[in-house]
Amino acid sequence: MKRSPFFVLSALAVCALALPPSPASAQLSSLPQLGAPAPATIFASEKHLKQCETGPGHKDPCAEIELTGTKIKFIVAWDAQTKAITYLFTNDPRVVTDTQLSYGGTCRVVSDSGQPDPATPYMKWVIDPKWKGPDTLLTGKAVWYAAIHKDSFDPTYGDIVGLVQSRYIQLK
């Protein structure tokens, strides 16, 4: 049986309307700070509780949020009992620290003498204490650390895979 193009397009439109919408991220006008109470809008946007790895051996409830008017997304996690923010992460290249760190950048992870920096393993990345900085224009004075993936071909460099704040980072 041959269907007209109008019938096919109409059927596709009906199917598109019948599909459930993809979950939206919470909209916040400003990013919460580590240790601050998690905003109630985060809980309202998350119908299904997600768990994110937030540190070595730590998983916390989490949600993706978007800063109002920017379309910049962050992962925010909080302590299940206290509801205090424990973890913030972004891999949006528009977030640039005052020290010019951002997703996609490259860092030298050795000293001038060639000795490895005192980097701290953190989940599947390393945190080098010299690669940090605030983003005062967008996120206030809190310090963001570059989440670095060491280059397997040249171990003197690492690629920035995101910017992170976490109460679980224990620097050497």
JSON list of N, CA and C in Angstrom, two decimals, residues 90-124:
[
{"chain": "A", "resi": 90, "resn": "THR", "atom": "N", "xyz": [32.52, 21.47, 35.42]},
{"chain": "A", "resi": 90, "resn": "THR", "atom": "CA", "xyz": [32.08, 21.87, 34.09]},
{"chain": "A", "resi": 90, "resn": "THR", "atom": "C", "xyz": [33.16, 21.53, 33.08]},
{"chain": "A", "resi": 91, "resn": "ASN", "atom": "N", "xyz": [32.71, 21.17, 31.90]},
{"chain": "A", "resi": 91, "resn": "ASN", "atom": "CA", "xyz": [33.64, 21.02, 30.77]},
{"chain": "A", "resi": 91, "resn": "ASN", "atom": "C", "xyz": [33.19, 21.93, 29.63]},
{"chain": "A", "resi": 92, "resn": "ASP", "atom": "N", "xyz": [32.56, 23.03, 30.01]},
{"chain": "A", "resi": 92, "resn": "ASP", "atom": "CA", "xyz": [32.14, 24.02, 29.02]},
{"chain": "A", "resi": 92, "resn": "ASP", "atom": "C", "xyz": [33.32, 24.96, 28.75]},
{"chain": "A", "resi": 93, "resn": "PRO", "atom": "N", "xyz": [33.76, 25.05, 27.50]},
{"chain": "A", "resi": 93, "resn": "PRO", "atom": "CA", "xyz": [34.94, 25.88, 27.20]},
{"chain": "A", "resi": 93, "resn": "PRO", "atom": "C", "xyz": [34.72, 27.37, 27.42]},
{"chain": "A", "resi": 94, "resn": "ARG", "atom": "N", "xyz": [33.48, 27.80, 27.63]},
{"chain": "A", "resi": 94, "resn": "ARG", "atom": "CA", "xyz": [33.22, 29.23, 27.89]},
{"chain": "A", "resi": 94, "resn": "ARG", "atom": "C", "xyz": [33.55, 29.63, 29.32]},
{"chain": "A", "resi": 95, "resn": "VAL", "atom": "N", "xyz": [33.75, 28.65, 30.20]},
{"chain": "A", "resi": 95, "resn": "VAL", "atom": "CA", "xyz": [34.17, 28.97, 31.56]},
{"chain": "A", "resi": 95, "resn": "VAL", "atom": "C", "xyz": [35.69, 29.04, 31.55]},
{"chain": "A", "resi": 96, "resn": "VAL", "atom": "N", "xyz": [36.21, 30.23, 31.79]},
{"chain": "A", "resi": 96, "resn": "VAL", "atom": "CA", "xyz": [37.65, 30.48, 31.76]},
{"chain": "A", "resi": 96, "resn": "VAL", "atom": "C", "xyz": [38.04, 31.14, 33.08]},
{"chain": "A", "resi": 97, "resn": "THR", "atom": "N", "xyz": [39.01, 30.55, 33.76]},
{"chain": "A", "resi": 97, "resn": "THR", "atom": "CA", "xyz": [39.44, 31.13, 35.03]},
{"chain": "A", "resi": 97, "resn": "THR", "atom": "C", "xyz": [40.22, 32.41, 34.78]},
{"chain": "A", "resi": 98, "resn": "ASP", "atom": "N", "xyz": [40.40, 33.17, 35.85]},
{"chain": "A", "resi": 98, "resn": "ASP", "atom": "CA", "xyz": [41.19, 34.40, 35.74]},
{"chain": "A", "resi": 98, "resn": "ASP", "atom": "C", "xyz": [42.64, 34.11, 35.35]},
{"chain": "A", "resi": 99, "resn": "THR", "atom": "N", "xyz": [43.06, 32.86, 35.55]},
{"chain": "A", "resi": 99, "resn": "THR", "atom": "CA", "xyz": [44.41, 32.44, 35.16]},
{"chain": "A", "resi": 99, "resn": "THR", "atom": "C", "xyz": [44.43, 31.79, 33.77]},
{"chain": "A", "resi": 100, "resn": "GLN", "atom": "N", "xyz": [43.32, 31.93, 33.04]},
{"chain": "A", "resi": 100, "resn": "GLN", "atom": "CA", "xyz": [43.18, 31.47, 31.65]},
{"chain": "A", "resi": 100, "resn": "GLN", "atom": "C", "xyz": [43.11, 29.96, 31.49]},
{"chain": "A", "resi": 101, "resn": "LEU", "atom": "N", "xyz": [42.63, 29.25, 32.50]},
{"chain": "A", "resi": 101, "resn": "LEU", "atom": "CA", "xyz": [42.42, 27.81, 32.38]},
{"chain": "A", "resi": 101, "resn": "LEU", "atom": "C", "xyz": [41.02, 27.56, 31.86]},
{"chain": "A", "resi": 102, "resn": "SER", "atom": "N", "xyz": [40.88, 26.61, 30.96]},
{"chain": "A", "resi": 102, "resn": "SER", "atom": "CA", "xyz": [39.56, 26.20, 30.47]},
{"chain": "A", "resi": 102, "resn": "SER", "atom": "C", "xyz": [39.66, 24.82, 29.84]},
{"chain": "A", "resi": 103, "resn": "TYR", "atom": "N", "xyz": [38.49, 24.22, 29.65]},
{"chain": "A", "resi": 103, "resn": "TYR", "atom": "CA", "xyz": [38.41, 22.91, 29.00]},
{"chain": "A", "resi": 103, "resn": "TYR", "atom": "C", "xyz": [39.12, 22.98, 27.65]},
{"chain": "A", "resi": 104, "resn": "GLY", "atom": "N", "xyz": [39.89, 21.95, 27.36]},
{"chain": "A", "resi": 104, "resn": "GLY", "atom": "CA", "xyz": [40.58, 21.86, 26.07]},
{"chain": "A", "resi": 104, "resn": "GLY", "atom": "C", "xyz": [41.99, 22.41, 26.10]},
{"chain": "A", "resi": 105, "resn": "GLY", "atom": "N", "xyz": [42.38, 23.08, 27.19]},
{"chain": "A", "resi": 105, "resn": "GLY", "atom": "CA", "xyz": [43.73, 23.62, 27.30]},
{"chain": "A", "resi": 105, "resn": "GLY", "atom": "C", "xyz": [44.73, 22.53, 27.60]},
{"chain": "A", "resi": 106, "resn": "THR", "atom": "N", "xyz": [46.00, 22.90, 27.56]},
{"chain": "A", "resi": 106, "resn": "THR", "atom": "CA", "xyz": [47.09, 21.99, 27.86]},
{"chain": "A", "resi": 106, "resn": "THR", "atom": "C", "xyz": [47.94, 22.59, 28.96]},
{"chain": "A", "resi": 107, "resn": "CYS", "atom": "N", "xyz": [48.38, 21.75, 29.89]},
{"chain": "A", "resi": 107, "resn": "CYS", "atom": "CA", "xyz": [49.21, 22.20, 31.01]},
{"chain": "A", "resi": 107, "resn": "CYS", "atom": "C", "xyz": [50.52, 21.44, 31.02]},
{"chain": "A", "resi": 108, "resn": "ARG", "atom": "N", "xyz": [51.57, 22.13, 31.42]},
{"chain": "A", "resi": 108, "resn": "ARG", "atom": "CA", "xyz": [52.85, 21.47, 31.66]},
{"chain": "A", "resi": 108, "resn": "ARG", "atom": "C", "xyz": [52.80, 20.97, 33.10]},
{"chain": "A", "resi": 109, "resn": "VAL", "atom": "N", "xyz": [53.01, 19.67, 33.30]},
{"chain": "A", "resi": 109, "resn": "VAL", "atom": "CA", "xyz": [52.86, 19.05, 34.62]},
{"chain": "A", "resi": 109, "resn": "VAL", "atom": "C", "xyz": [54.20, 18.62, 35.23]},
{"chain": "A", "resi": 110, "resn": "VAL", "atom": "N", "xyz": [55.27, 19.30, 34.82]},
{"chain": "A", "resi": 110, "resn": "VAL", "atom": "CA", "xyz": [56.59, 19.10, 35.41]},
{"chain": "A", "resi": 110, "resn": "VAL", "atom": "C", "xyz": [57.18, 20.47, 35.71]},
{"chain": "A", "resi": 111, "resn": "SER", "atom": "N", "xyz": [58.15, 20.49, 36.63]},
{"chain": "A", "resi": 111, "resn": "SER", "atom": "CA", "xyz": [58.82, 21.74, 36.97]},
{"chain": "A", "resi": 111, "resn": "SER", "atom": "C", "xyz": [59.82, 22.09, 35.88]},
{"chain": "A", "resi": 112, "resn": "ASP", "atom": "N", "xyz": [60.44, 23.25, 36.00]},
{"chain": "A", "resi": 112, "resn": "ASP", "atom": "CA", "xyz": [61.45, 23.67, 35.02]},
{"chain": "A", "resi": 112, "resn": "ASP", "atom": "C", "xyz": [62.63, 22.72, 34.98]},
{"chain": "A", "resi": 113, "resn": "SER", "atom": "N", "xyz": [62.89, 22.04, 36.11]},
{"chain": "A", "resi": 113, "resn": "SER", "atom": "CA", "xyz": [64.00, 21.09, 36.15]},
{"chain": "A", "resi": 113, "resn": "SER", "atom": "C", "xyz": [63.62, 19.72, 35.58]},
{"chain": "A", "resi": 114, "resn": "GLY", "atom": "N", "xyz": [62.34, 19.55, 35.21]},
{"chain": "A", "resi": 114, "resn": "GLY", "atom": "CA", "xyz": [61.88, 18.29, 34.63]},
{"chain": "A", "resi": 114, "resn": "GLY", "atom": "C", "xyz": [61.30, 17.32, 35.64]},
{"chain": "A", "resi": 115, "resn": "GLN", "atom": "N", "xyz": [61.29, 17.70, 36.91]},
{"chain": "A", "resi": 115, "resn": "GLN", "atom": "CA", "xyz": [60.71, 16.85, 37.95]},
{"chain": "A", "resi": 115, "resn": "GLN", "atom": "C", "xyz": [59.19, 16.93, 37.90]},
{"chain": "A", "resi": 116, "resn": "PRO", "atom": "N", "xyz": [58.47, 15.82, 38.08]},
{"chain": "A", "resi": 116, "resn": "PRO", "atom": "CA", "xyz": [57.01, 15.87, 38.08]},
{"chain": "A", "resi": 116, "resn": "PRO", "atom": "C", "xyz": [56.48, 16.79, 39.17]},
{"chain": "A", "resi": 117, "resn": "ASP", "atom": "N", "xyz": [55.43, 17.54, 38.85]},
{"chain": "A", "resi": 117, "resn": "ASP", "atom": "CA", "xyz": [54.76, 18.38, 39.84]},
{"chain": "A", "resi": 117, "resn": "ASP", "atom": "C", "xyz": [54.12, 17.48, 40.89]},
{"chain": "A", "resi": 118, "resn": "PRO", "atom": "N", "xyz": [53.84, 18.02, 42.06]},
{"chain": "A", "resi": 118, "resn": "PRO", "atom": "CA", "xyz": [53.19, 17.21, 43.10]},
{"chain": "A", "resi": 118, "resn": "PRO", "atom": "C", "xyz": [51.70, 17.04, 42.82]},
{"chain": "A", "resi": 119, "resn": "ALA", "atom": "N", "xyz": [51.39, 16.39, 41.72]},
{"chain": "A", "resi": 119, "resn": "ALA", "atom": "CA", "xyz": [50.00, 16.19, 41.32]},
{"chain": "A", "resi": 119, "resn": "ALA", "atom": "C", "xyz": [49.33, 15.15, 42.21]},
{"chain": "A", "resi": 120, "resn": "THR", "atom": "N", "xyz": [48.04, 15.35, 42.43]},
{"chain": "A", "resi": 120, "resn": "THR", "atom": "CA", "xyz": [47.24, 14.46, 43.27]},
{"chain": "A", "resi": 120, "resn": "THR", "atom": "C", "xyz": [46.28, 13.69, 42.39]},
{"chain": "A", "resi": 121, "resn": "PRO", "atom": "N", "xyz": [46.32, 12.35, 42.45]},
{"chain": "A", "resi": 121, "resn": "PRO", "atom": "CA", "xyz": [45.31, 11.59, 41.71]},
{"chain": "A", "resi": 121, "resn": "PRO", "atom": "C", "xyz": [43.92, 11.94, 42.24]},
{"chain": "A", "resi": 122, "resn": "TYR", "atom": "N", "xyz": [43.01, 12.17, 41.34]},
{"chain": "A", "resi": 122, "resn": "TYR", "atom": "CA", "xyz": [41.64, 12.49, 41.71]},
{"chain": "A", "resi": 122, "resn": "TYR", "atom": "C", "xyz": [40.72, 11.84, 40.69]},
{"chain": "A", "resi": 123, "resn": "MET", "atom": "N", "xyz": [40.06, 10.78, 41.11]},
{"chain": "A", "resi": 123, "resn": "MET", "atom": "CA", "xyz": [39.22, 9.97, 40.24]},
{"chain": "A", "resi": 123, "resn": "MET", "atom": "C", "xyz": [40.04, 9.53, 39.04]},
{"chain": "A", "resi": 124, "resn": "LYS", "atom": "N", "xyz": [39.60, 9.83, 37.81]},
{"chain": "A", "resi": 124, "resn": "LYS", "atom": "CA", "xyz": [40.36, 9.37, 36.64]},
{"chain": "A", "resi": 124, "resn": "LYS", "atom": "C", "xyz": [41.30, 10.46, 36.12]}
]
